[in-house]
Structures are given as C-alpha cells and as structure tokens.
Coordinates of C-alpha atoms and ligand atoms in Angstrom, one line a residue:
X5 CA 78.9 -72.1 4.2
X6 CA 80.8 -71.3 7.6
X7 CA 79.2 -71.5 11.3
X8 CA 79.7 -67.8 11.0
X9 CA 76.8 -67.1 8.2
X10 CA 74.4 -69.4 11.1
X11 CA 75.3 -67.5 13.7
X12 CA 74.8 -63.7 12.2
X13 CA 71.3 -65.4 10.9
X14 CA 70.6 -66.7 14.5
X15 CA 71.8 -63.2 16.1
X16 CA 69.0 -61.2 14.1
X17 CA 66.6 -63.8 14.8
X18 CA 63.8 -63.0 17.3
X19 CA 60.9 -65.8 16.4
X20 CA 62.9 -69.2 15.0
X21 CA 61.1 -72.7 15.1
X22 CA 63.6 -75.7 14.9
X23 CA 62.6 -78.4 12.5
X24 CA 64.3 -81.7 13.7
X25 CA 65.3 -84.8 12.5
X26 CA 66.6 -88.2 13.8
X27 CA 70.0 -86.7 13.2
X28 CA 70.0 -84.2 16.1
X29 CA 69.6 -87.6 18.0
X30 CA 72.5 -89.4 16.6
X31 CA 75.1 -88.1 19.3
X32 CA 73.0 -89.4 21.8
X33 CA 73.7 -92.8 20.7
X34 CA 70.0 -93.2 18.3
X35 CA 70.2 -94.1 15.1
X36 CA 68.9 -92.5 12.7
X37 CA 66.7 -94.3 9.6
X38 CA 68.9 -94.0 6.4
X39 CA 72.7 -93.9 7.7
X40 CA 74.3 -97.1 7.6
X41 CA 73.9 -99.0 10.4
X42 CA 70.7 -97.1 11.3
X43 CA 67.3 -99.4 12.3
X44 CA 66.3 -99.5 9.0
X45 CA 69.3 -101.9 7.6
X46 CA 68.2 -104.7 10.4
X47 CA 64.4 -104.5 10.2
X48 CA 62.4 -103.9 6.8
X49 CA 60.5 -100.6 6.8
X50 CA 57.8 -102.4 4.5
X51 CA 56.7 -105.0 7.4
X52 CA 55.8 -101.9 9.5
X53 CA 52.9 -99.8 8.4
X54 CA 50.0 -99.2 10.0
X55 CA 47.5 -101.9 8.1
X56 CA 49.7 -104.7 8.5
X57 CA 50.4 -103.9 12.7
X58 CA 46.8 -104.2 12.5
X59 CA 46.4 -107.3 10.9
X60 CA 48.9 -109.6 11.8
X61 CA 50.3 -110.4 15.4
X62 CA 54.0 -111.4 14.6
X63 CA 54.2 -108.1 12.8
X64 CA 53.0 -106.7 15.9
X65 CA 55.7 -108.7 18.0
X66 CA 58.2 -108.0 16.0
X67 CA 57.1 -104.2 15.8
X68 CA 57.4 -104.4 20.0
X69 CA 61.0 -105.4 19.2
X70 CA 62.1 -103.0 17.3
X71 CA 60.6 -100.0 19.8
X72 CA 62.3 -102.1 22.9
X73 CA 65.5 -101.9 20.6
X74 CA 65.2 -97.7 19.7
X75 CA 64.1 -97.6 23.6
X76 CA 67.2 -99.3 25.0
X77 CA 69.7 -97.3 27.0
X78 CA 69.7 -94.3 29.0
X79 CA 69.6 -92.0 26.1
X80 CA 70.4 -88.4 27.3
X81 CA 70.0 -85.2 25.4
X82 CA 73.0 -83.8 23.7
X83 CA 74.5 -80.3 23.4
X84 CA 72.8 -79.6 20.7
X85 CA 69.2 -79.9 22.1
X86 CA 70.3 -78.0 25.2
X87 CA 71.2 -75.3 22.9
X88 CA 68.1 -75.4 21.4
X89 CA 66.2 -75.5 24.8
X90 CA 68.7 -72.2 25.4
X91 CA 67.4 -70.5 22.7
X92 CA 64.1 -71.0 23.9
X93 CA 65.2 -69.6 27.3
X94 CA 66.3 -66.3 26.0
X95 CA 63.0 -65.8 24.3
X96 CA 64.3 -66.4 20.8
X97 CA 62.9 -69.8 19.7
X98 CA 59.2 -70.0 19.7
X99 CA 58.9 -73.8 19.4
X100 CA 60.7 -77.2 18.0
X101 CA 59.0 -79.4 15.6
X102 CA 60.3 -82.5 15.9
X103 CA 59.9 -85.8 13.4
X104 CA 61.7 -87.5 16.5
X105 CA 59.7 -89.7 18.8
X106 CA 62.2 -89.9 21.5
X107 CA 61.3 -87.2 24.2
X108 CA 64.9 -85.9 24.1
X109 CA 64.3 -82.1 23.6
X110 CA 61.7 -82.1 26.7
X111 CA 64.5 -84.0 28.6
X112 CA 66.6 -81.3 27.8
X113 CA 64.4 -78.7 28.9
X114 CA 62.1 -77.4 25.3
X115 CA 58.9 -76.4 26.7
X116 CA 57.3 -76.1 23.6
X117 CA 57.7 -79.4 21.5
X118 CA 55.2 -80.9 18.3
X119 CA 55.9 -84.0 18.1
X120 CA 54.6 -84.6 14.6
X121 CA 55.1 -87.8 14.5
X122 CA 53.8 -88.4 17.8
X123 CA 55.9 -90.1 20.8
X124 CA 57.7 -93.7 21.2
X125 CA 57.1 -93.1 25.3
X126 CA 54.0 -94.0 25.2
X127 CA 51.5 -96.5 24.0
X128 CA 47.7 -96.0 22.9
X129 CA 44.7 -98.1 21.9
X130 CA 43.8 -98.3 18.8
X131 CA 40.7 -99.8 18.7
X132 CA 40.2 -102.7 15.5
X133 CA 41.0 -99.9 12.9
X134 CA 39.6 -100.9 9.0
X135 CA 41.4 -98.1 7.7
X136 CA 44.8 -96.2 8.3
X137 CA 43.1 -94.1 10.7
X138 CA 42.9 -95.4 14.3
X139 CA 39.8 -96.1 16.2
X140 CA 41.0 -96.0 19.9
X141 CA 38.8 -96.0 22.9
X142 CA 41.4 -93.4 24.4
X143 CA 43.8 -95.5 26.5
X144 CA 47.2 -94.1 26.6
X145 CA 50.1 -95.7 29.5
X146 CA 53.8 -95.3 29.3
X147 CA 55.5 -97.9 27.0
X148 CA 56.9 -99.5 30.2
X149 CA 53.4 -100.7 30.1
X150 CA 53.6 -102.9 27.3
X151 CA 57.0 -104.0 27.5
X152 CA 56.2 -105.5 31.5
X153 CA 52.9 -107.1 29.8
X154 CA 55.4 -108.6 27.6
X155 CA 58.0 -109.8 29.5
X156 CA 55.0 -111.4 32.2
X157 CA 54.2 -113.4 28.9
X158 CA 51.5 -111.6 27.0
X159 CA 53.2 -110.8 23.7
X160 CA 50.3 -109.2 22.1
X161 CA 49.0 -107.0 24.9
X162 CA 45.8 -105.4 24.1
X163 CA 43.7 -102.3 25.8
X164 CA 42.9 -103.3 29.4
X165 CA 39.7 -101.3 28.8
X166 CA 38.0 -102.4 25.4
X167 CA 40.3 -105.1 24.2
X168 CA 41.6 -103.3 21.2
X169 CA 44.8 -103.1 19.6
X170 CA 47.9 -101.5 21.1
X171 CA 50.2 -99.7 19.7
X172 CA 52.6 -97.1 19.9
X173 CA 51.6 -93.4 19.9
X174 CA 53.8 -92.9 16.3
X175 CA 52.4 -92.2 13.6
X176 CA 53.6 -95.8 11.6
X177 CA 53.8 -96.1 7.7
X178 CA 50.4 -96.1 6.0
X179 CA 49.4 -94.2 9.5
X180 CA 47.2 -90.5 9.1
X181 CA 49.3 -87.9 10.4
X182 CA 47.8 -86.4 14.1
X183 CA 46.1 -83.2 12.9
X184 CA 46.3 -80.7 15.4
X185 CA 50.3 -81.9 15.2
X186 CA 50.0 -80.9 11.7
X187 CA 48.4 -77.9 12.2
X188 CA 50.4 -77.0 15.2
X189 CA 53.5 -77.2 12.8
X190 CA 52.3 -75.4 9.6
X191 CA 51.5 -72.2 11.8
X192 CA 54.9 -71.8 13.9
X193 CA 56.4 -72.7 10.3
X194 CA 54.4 -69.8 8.2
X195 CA 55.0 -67.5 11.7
X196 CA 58.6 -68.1 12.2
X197 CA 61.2 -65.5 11.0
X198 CA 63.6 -68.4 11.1
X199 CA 63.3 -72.2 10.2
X200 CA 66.3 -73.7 11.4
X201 CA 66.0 -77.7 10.2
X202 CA 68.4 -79.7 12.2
X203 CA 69.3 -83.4 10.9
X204 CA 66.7 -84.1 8.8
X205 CA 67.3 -85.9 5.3
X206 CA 64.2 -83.2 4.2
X207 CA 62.7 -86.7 2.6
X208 CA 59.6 -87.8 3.9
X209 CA 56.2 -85.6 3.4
X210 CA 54.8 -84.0 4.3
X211 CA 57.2 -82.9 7.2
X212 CA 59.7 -82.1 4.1
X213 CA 56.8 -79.5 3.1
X214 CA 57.6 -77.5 6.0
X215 CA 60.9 -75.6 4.7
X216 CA 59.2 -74.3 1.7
X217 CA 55.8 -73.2 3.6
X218 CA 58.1 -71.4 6.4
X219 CA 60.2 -70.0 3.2
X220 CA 56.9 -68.8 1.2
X221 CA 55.6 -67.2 4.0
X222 CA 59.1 -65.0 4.4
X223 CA 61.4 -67.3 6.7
X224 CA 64.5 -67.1 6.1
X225 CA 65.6 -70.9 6.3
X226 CA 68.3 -72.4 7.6
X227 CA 69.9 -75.7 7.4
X228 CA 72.1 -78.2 9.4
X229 CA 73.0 -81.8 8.2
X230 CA 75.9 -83.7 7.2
X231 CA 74.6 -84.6 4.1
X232 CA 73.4 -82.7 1.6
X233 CA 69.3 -82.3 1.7
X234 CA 67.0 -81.2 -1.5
X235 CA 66.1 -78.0 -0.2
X236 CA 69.8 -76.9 -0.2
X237 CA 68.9 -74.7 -2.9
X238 CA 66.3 -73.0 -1.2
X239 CA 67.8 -71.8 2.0
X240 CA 69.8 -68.6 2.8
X241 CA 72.1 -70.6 5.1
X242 CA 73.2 -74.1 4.7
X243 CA 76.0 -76.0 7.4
X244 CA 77.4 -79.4 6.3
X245 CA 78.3 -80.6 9.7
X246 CA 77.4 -82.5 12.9
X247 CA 74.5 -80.7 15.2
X248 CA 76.4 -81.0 18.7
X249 CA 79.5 -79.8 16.8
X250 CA 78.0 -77.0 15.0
X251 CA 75.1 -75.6 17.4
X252 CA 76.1 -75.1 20.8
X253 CA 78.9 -72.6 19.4
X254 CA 76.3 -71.0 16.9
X255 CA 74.1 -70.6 19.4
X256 CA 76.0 -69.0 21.9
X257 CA 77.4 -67.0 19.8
X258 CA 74.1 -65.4 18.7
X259 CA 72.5 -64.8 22.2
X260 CA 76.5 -62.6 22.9
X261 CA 77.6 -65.1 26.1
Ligands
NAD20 P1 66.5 -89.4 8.4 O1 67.1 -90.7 9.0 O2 65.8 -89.5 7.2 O3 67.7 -88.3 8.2 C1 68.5 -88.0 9.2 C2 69.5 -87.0 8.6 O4 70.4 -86.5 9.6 C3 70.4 -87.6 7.5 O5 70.5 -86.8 6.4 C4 71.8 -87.8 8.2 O6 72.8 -87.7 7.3 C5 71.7 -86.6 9.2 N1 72.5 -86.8 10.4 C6 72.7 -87.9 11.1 N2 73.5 -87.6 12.2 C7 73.7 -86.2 12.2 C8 74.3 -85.3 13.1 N3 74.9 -85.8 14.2 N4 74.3 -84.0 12.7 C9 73.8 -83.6 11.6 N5 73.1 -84.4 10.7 C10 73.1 -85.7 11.0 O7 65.6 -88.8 9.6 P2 64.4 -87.9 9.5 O8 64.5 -86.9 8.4 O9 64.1 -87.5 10.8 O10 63.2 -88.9 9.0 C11 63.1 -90.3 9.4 C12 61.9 -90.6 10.3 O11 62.5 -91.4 11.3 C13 61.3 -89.5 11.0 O12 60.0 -89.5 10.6 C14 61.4 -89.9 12.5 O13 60.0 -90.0 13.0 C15 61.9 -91.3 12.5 N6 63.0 -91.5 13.5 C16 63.1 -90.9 14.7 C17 64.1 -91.2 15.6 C18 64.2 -90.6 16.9 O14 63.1 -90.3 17.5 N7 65.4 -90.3 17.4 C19 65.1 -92.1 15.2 C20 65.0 -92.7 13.9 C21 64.0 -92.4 13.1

C-alpha cells in the first residue's frame, strides 16, 4: 500500500496511539533485536531472563555489558519520533506506547509515553526476588549510577539502601510485565480510533495483543515496518518501508502544512 492510503487514514484521525517498536529506533543508530547485526546475534537472549540475573553474578556482569553497549553514543531522536511528538502537538495523537526502553520519544518531545517495557535510563532495586516478580525496597537512580559503581570497581553493585539486587528498570525475559504499564496501554489501545504500530516485528506478547484489542474495539489499524508482520492481514493500512522515510511526510501531510 502507498504513503497516500497512511496519510488519508492519519488526516481523519482525531484520537491515534502509536504502538512502537525497536525499529522506529534503528535510524538513530540502535539496533534492533532480530535484524542482523542487532544485540541479539552477539549476546544470547537465553542467558538474560529475569531468574538467572537473579541468581548468578557473571550473568549480572555480563547483563551490565550489554545495557553499557545499547547505552553507548549520543543517540538522538529521529524524524520519525518528532513526527510523532507533532502529532501529539496538534491534538491528534493521544499517547505512544512504546516496547522501546530508550527515552527517545520524550527526547523528542512525546509528553505522553508508556513505556511497557519499562526504561534502560534507569536502574532499580530488586530486592532478593524468589520468583519472576521483583521484591524492591524502592530505590531507583539513573543508570549512570551503576555504570560509575562499576567502573570505581564494584561490578556487582547492589542497593545502597537494603543491599538488594540491582537491576535495570526493563522488564527482562522471565520478568512480570509492570501492571499499571499494561493497563495504561490496553485502554489508549481499546480508546484509540487509530493504532498506528511503527517498527515492531508484532512478535512478542503480549505487546503483539495490542493490534487486535485496538482493532476489536473499532480502531482502525495501521502498520509501518519493513518487513512483513502477522497482523498484516488484519489492518486497513499496511506501509512496507523505513519509519523516518515514510512518517514525517505522512504526517505532515495529514495535519495540511
Ligand atoms: P523487533 O526487533 O522484534 O522488531 C523490529 C521490527 O522493526 C522488525 O520487524 C524490523 O524489520 C523493523 N525495522 C527495523 N528498522 C526499521 C525502520 N527503520 N523502519 C521500519 N521498520 C524497521 O523489535 P520489537 O518488536 O520492538 O521487540 C523486541 C523487544 O526488544 C522489545 O520488547 C523492546 O523492548 C526491545 N528492544 C528495545 C530497543 C530500544 O529501546 N530501542 C532496542 C532493541 C530491542
């Protein structure tokens, strides 16, 4: 489907929630999961759930790599979160939900952001957890916070105020999902009269649930990826294409500037 079919959905549009993915963050030089070259291919996804950060300390070490590694670099946002931050401004987008952990669409100016799988910025305790849920005494500090406990020679830094386990505020593998997150998302998704998902694979639930809930309540759904997705089939507009190619045009299009 053309650019054109996004825009004339976009232009009638008065209450649409984005649904992002790691692949509206690609153009700003973060990789996503599953393309090649993305984190996954250089560390193993199975070393880093949430029972085995809790359980053994190199998995915890090397778990503090990886982060400093998605953390590296002065990552900016890219068109195609400003044009969703623009849609916002004009009183047309309600909200982004975002799988991302990276704090770009704030930077680029979304006010209202659900972070469903919470936020690499920062770091939390997590108490001594015995199931997937954590058990934190409340601590929260920017990630800089580990990273300068690290690099002063603690690798395992642990909560400066009950001694538990830090990690950081994602939600990990094996991890429960934050529940007013979850909450938060289902009800823009059922209120939306758009859902317009944005470089997601559509893969991993139950974020993936989110296009059909929005479409069952009467959404009419969008889609923007350069891959196929599984719920192709189910939306009224699909755009095989790069997100800072295709949305800034779409966008302005819609809002007539
Ligand atoms: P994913 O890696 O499963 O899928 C990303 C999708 O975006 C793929 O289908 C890919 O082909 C597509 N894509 C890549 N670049 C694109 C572009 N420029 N324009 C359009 N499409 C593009 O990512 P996901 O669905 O978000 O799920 C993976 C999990 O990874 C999420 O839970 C998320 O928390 C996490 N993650 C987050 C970040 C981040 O915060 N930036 C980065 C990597 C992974």
């Amino acid at each position: 489907m053309t650019v054109a079919a996004l825009t004339q959905l976009l232009a009638g549009a008065t209450r649409i929630v984005a649904f992002t993915g790691a692949g509206i963050s690609t153009e700003s030089g973060i990789p996503d999961f599953r393309s090649p070259g993305g984190i996954w291919t250089r560390y193993d996804p199975r070393e880093f759930t949430f029972d085995r950060y809790v359980v053994s300390a190199e998995v915890r070490r090397r778990s503090w790599a990886m982060r400093r590694e998605l953390l590296a670099g002065a990552h900016e946002p890219n068109a195609a979160h400003r044009a969703l931050a623009e849609l916002e401004d004009a009183g047309r987008l309600v909200a982004v939900v975002t799988q991302n952990t990276d704090g770009l669409h704030q930077a680029a100016g979304s006010r209202e952001v659900v972070e469903i799988h919470g936020t690499s910025r920062a770091v939390t305790c997590i108490g001594e957890p015995t199931s997937g849920v954590p058990a934190g005494c409340g601590f929260r500090a920017p990630a800089s916070w580990a990273f300068e406990r690290i690099d002063g020679g603690d690798d395992d830094p642990r909560c400066p105020d009950c001694d538990g386990l830090v990690k950081s505020a994602t939600v990990s593998f094996g991890q429960a999902m934050f529940p007013d997150a979850l909450e938060a998302a289902a009800e823009h998704a059922t209120s939306a009269d758009v859902l317009l998902t944005i470089g997601s694979s559509l893969q991993v639930y139950p974020a993936a649930g989110l296009p059909q809930a929005a479409r069952s309540a009467g959404a009419s759904l969008a889609i923007v990826n350069d891959e196929p997705t599984p719920f192709d089939a189910l939306a009224d507009v699909v755009v095989r294409g790069r997100a800072g190619e295709v949305l800034p045009g779409a966008v302005a299009d819609a809002l007539g500037r």
